[in-house]
Amino acid sequence: MHTNAMPPEISGPSGGIPEATVARLPVYLRALYGLAERGISTVASEELAAAAGVNSAKLRKDLSHLGSYGIRGVGYDVDYLVYQVSRTLGLTQDWPVVIVGAGNLGRALANYGGFVSRGFTIAAMLDSDPAIVGSKIARLTVRHVDELEALVTRHKVAIGVIATPAGSAQAVCDRLVAAGVTSILNFAPLVLTVPEGVDVRKVDLSIELQILAFHAQRRSAARPEAEPSRGRRGTVNGTHPAASRAPVTSELAAQA
């Protein structure tokens, strides 16, 4: 058994591609789609790297794992590179997906149009709330979670998305794995335990916000505070410090 751990390299048809490279491939693909939509047929490594937010040396090394080296003085063929990256990520085939949890997050995921364009089809939505089961979300009828195993088999589900509260996430994960699902995207605030051979990707928005708060705090601390304007000696903004504290004392007394 293991917990959310990912191997340093991805083995299989794509060869030994480092996990860090795999994590950047979807970013390159998004940048390539943007270039294609603008009618750009070839792109230099520097331009693609800038669009993806990485340095060009790293991009060239990443793409070399795909067997794509570009043409000196010309760059990369955008359409062919889209195909290469898509093929490596497994996006040249359709992937049936089941979402467990039809709350606000589950609804938002089901309504996201970007899944279909990347080859992900929402095959079923499941929930245990009688008030939600039977309702329509994104043209899907929400089914009861008791039907999980049957729906996974019927639709040949490859990927399970867990959008449930933490308390039920592990049990849902266990049922998905037992039904044959080997790839799980987990939005629940919980580290899942899965057997070898099952891949779990965890998305925790609160953790991302906390990391952003940390960096925002550091930037605030690094900025020099503005000196308060001073009026007469012993005053701040023309007011004696004791006078500025008086209202606070009065408020506290009133609250008491």
XYZ file of C-alpha atoms in Angstrom:
256
model
C 0.000 0.000 0.000
C 1.164 3.562 -0.605
C -0.133 7.102 -0.240
C -0.349 9.470 -3.190
C 3.366 8.964 -3.905
C 4.354 9.311 -7.550
C 7.342 7.566 -9.188
C 10.295 9.686 -10.354
C 9.830 8.373 -13.897
C 6.916 7.221 -16.014
C 7.509 3.841 -17.613
C 5.590 2.170 -20.396
C 5.050 3.143 -24.047
C 6.452 6.631 -23.521
C 9.720 5.335 -22.058
C 11.437 6.721 -18.978
C 10.077 10.247 -18.927
C 10.803 12.091 -15.639
C 7.729 12.892 -13.584
C 8.680 16.581 -13.538
C 8.616 16.575 -17.339
C 5.214 14.865 -17.394
C 3.880 17.570 -15.061
C 4.995 20.265 -17.538
C 3.651 18.604 -20.697
C 0.030 19.752 -20.131
C 1.347 23.309 -19.733
C 3.166 23.047 -23.068
C 0.033 21.621 -24.664
C -2.078 24.514 -23.420
C 0.453 26.986 -24.832
C 0.518 25.118 -28.151
C -3.276 25.201 -28.418
C -3.118 28.954 -27.873
C -0.558 29.335 -30.657
C -2.610 27.154 -33.020
C -5.728 29.238 -32.350
C -3.747 32.319 -33.408
C -2.809 30.633 -36.682
C 0.869 30.161 -35.791
C 2.278 27.089 -37.564
C 5.863 27.072 -36.264
C 7.288 28.286 -32.981
C 10.797 28.822 -31.662
C 11.739 27.161 -28.391
C 12.201 30.574 -26.753
C 8.684 31.679 -27.692
C 7.063 28.430 -26.574
C 9.056 28.475 -23.336
C 7.917 32.024 -22.598
C 4.288 31.076 -23.249
C 4.644 28.107 -20.885
C 6.544 30.022 -18.198
C 9.761 27.950 -18.291
C 13.251 28.543 -19.650
C 14.011 27.386 -23.186
C 16.751 24.931 -22.157
C 14.337 23.081 -19.878
C 11.686 23.024 -22.601
C 14.089 21.608 -25.196
C 15.208 18.911 -22.770
C 11.604 18.025 -21.923
C 10.616 17.753 -25.582
C 13.684 15.652 -26.367
C 12.141 12.911 -24.207
C 9.342 12.829 -26.785
C 11.823 12.510 -29.655
C 11.090 16.071 -30.768
C 14.136 18.265 -31.368
C 12.769 20.949 -33.664
C 14.565 22.364 -36.691
C 17.436 24.767 -36.203
C 16.495 28.233 -37.393
C 12.847 27.226 -37.813
C 11.641 25.817 -34.521
C 8.855 23.334 -33.849
C 5.884 22.491 -36.039
C 2.956 23.445 -33.784
C 0.420 20.906 -35.079
C 2.870 18.016 -34.967
C 4.056 18.968 -31.494
C 0.420 19.074 -30.321
C 0.085 15.521 -31.617
C 3.329 14.373 -29.979
C 2.477 15.815 -26.572
C -1.133 14.577 -26.781
C 0.021 11.083 -27.716
C 2.505 10.994 -24.843
C -0.163 12.112 -22.364
C -2.595 9.538 -23.728
C -4.980 12.161 -25.083
C -5.345 10.621 -28.528
C -8.025 8.330 -27.091
C -11.163 8.950 -25.039
C -11.094 8.467 -21.273
C -14.414 7.796 -19.494
C -14.498 9.534 -16.111
C -16.801 9.099 -13.124
C -17.288 11.909 -10.590
C -18.258 10.858 -7.073
C -19.761 13.772 -5.166
C -22.328 16.053 -6.799
C -21.972 19.037 -4.487
C -20.788 22.465 -5.607
C -17.336 21.214 -6.627
C -18.665 18.152 -8.418
C -21.165 20.295 -10.328
C -18.457 22.722 -11.386
C -16.261 19.872 -12.629
C -19.119 18.281 -14.576
C -19.894 21.593 -16.287
C -16.279 22.332 -17.227
C -16.047 22.221 -21.027
C -12.296 21.728 -21.115
C -12.541 18.035 -20.282
C -14.274 16.997 -23.502
C -11.846 18.912 -25.708
C -8.960 16.989 -24.109
C -10.566 13.556 -24.517
C -12.190 13.175 -21.085
C -15.852 12.172 -21.102
C -17.871 12.434 -17.901
C -19.621 9.068 -18.038
C -21.442 9.272 -14.714
C -22.001 11.390 -11.603
C -22.718 9.773 -8.250
C -23.921 10.970 -4.878
C -25.574 9.572 -1.768
C -27.860 12.523 -0.957
C -31.487 11.611 -1.808
C -32.138 15.288 -2.556
C -29.482 15.244 -5.297
C -29.834 11.724 -6.707
C -32.043 11.835 -9.799
C -31.343 15.484 -10.561
C -29.752 16.638 -13.825
C -26.238 18.084 -13.911
C -24.540 18.840 -17.226
C -27.024 16.590 -19.065
C -26.233 13.724 -16.693
C -28.671 12.189 -14.255
C -27.017 11.883 -10.864
C -26.994 8.221 -9.834
C -26.823 6.783 -6.348
C -23.352 5.843 -5.165
C -24.630 2.279 -4.653
C -24.402 1.940 -8.444
C -20.692 2.788 -8.535
C -19.336 -0.649 -9.398
C -21.980 -1.325 -12.069
C -21.411 2.068 -13.741
C -17.641 1.679 -13.716
C -18.006 -1.649 -15.509
C -20.703 -0.472 -17.925
C -18.837 2.645 -19.053
C -15.337 1.121 -18.773
C -14.332 3.989 -16.512
C -10.595 4.636 -16.447
C -10.436 7.630 -14.116
C -12.323 8.356 -10.912
C -12.738 11.852 -9.491
C -13.429 12.118 -5.770
C -15.239 15.322 -4.804
C -16.701 14.114 -1.516
C -16.151 15.276 2.076
C -13.010 13.881 3.713
C -14.981 11.479 5.880
C -16.150 9.363 2.961
C -13.236 9.822 0.533
C -11.209 6.744 1.536
C -14.236 4.445 1.346
C -15.089 5.801 -2.118
C -11.462 5.360 -3.183
C -11.459 1.743 -1.983
C -14.604 0.997 -3.981
C -13.213 2.630 -7.130
C -10.010 0.602 -6.864
C -11.922 -2.614 -6.189
C -14.026 -1.908 -9.293
C -10.869 -1.678 -11.417
C -10.167 2.079 -11.530
C -6.414 2.685 -11.402
C -6.268 6.488 -11.800
C -7.858 8.785 -9.223
C -8.091 12.564 -8.990
C -8.730 13.466 -5.356
C -10.237 16.806 -4.318
C -11.029 15.695 -0.762
C -8.780 17.154 1.971
C -7.369 13.753 2.828
C -4.325 11.683 1.872
C -5.648 8.490 0.308
C -4.082 5.081 0.800
C -4.038 2.975 -2.359
C -2.346 -0.271 -3.459
C 0.629 -0.391 -5.792
C -0.348 0.195 -9.392
C -2.917 2.897 -8.589
C -2.049 6.533 -9.334
C -3.530 9.330 -7.239
C -3.281 13.038 -7.937
C -4.354 15.318 -5.110
C -5.811 18.783 -5.597
C -6.201 20.857 -2.441
C -7.177 24.462 -3.134
C -6.876 25.470 0.520
C -3.225 24.398 0.564
C -2.528 26.455 -2.556
C -4.161 29.494 -0.930
C -2.087 29.008 2.219
C 1.103 28.919 0.140
C 0.041 32.126 -1.606
C -0.703 33.703 1.802
C 2.820 32.794 2.943
C 4.403 34.547 -0.039
C 2.076 37.547 0.279
C 3.050 37.879 3.933
C 6.753 37.762 3.077
C 6.322 40.467 0.448
C 4.424 42.646 2.924
C 7.143 42.195 5.551
C 9.842 43.106 3.024
C 8.165 46.401 2.097
C 9.324 49.323 4.303
C 6.453 50.764 6.311
C 5.616 54.402 5.637
C 6.664 56.774 8.386
C 3.611 58.275 10.151
C 3.203 61.989 9.535
C 4.114 63.999 12.620
C 2.679 67.289 13.790
C 3.751 68.927 17.046
C 6.371 67.148 19.114
C 4.834 64.242 21.006
C 1.905 63.928 18.582
C 1.138 61.560 15.703
C -0.901 63.025 12.851
C -1.421 66.031 15.111
C -2.969 63.948 17.904
C -1.452 62.947 21.232
C -0.984 59.135 21.426
C -3.053 58.937 24.630
C -5.918 60.742 22.929
C -5.841 58.346 19.978
C -6.196 55.407 22.388
C -9.148 56.878 24.286
C -11.903 55.648 21.945
C -10.623 52.080 22.208
C -10.742 52.253 25.998
C -14.268 53.639 25.861
C -15.396 50.882 23.485
C -13.962 48.177 25.717
C -15.634 49.679 28.761
C -18.925 49.824 26.926
C -18.588 46.166 25.888
C -17.857 45.164 29.474
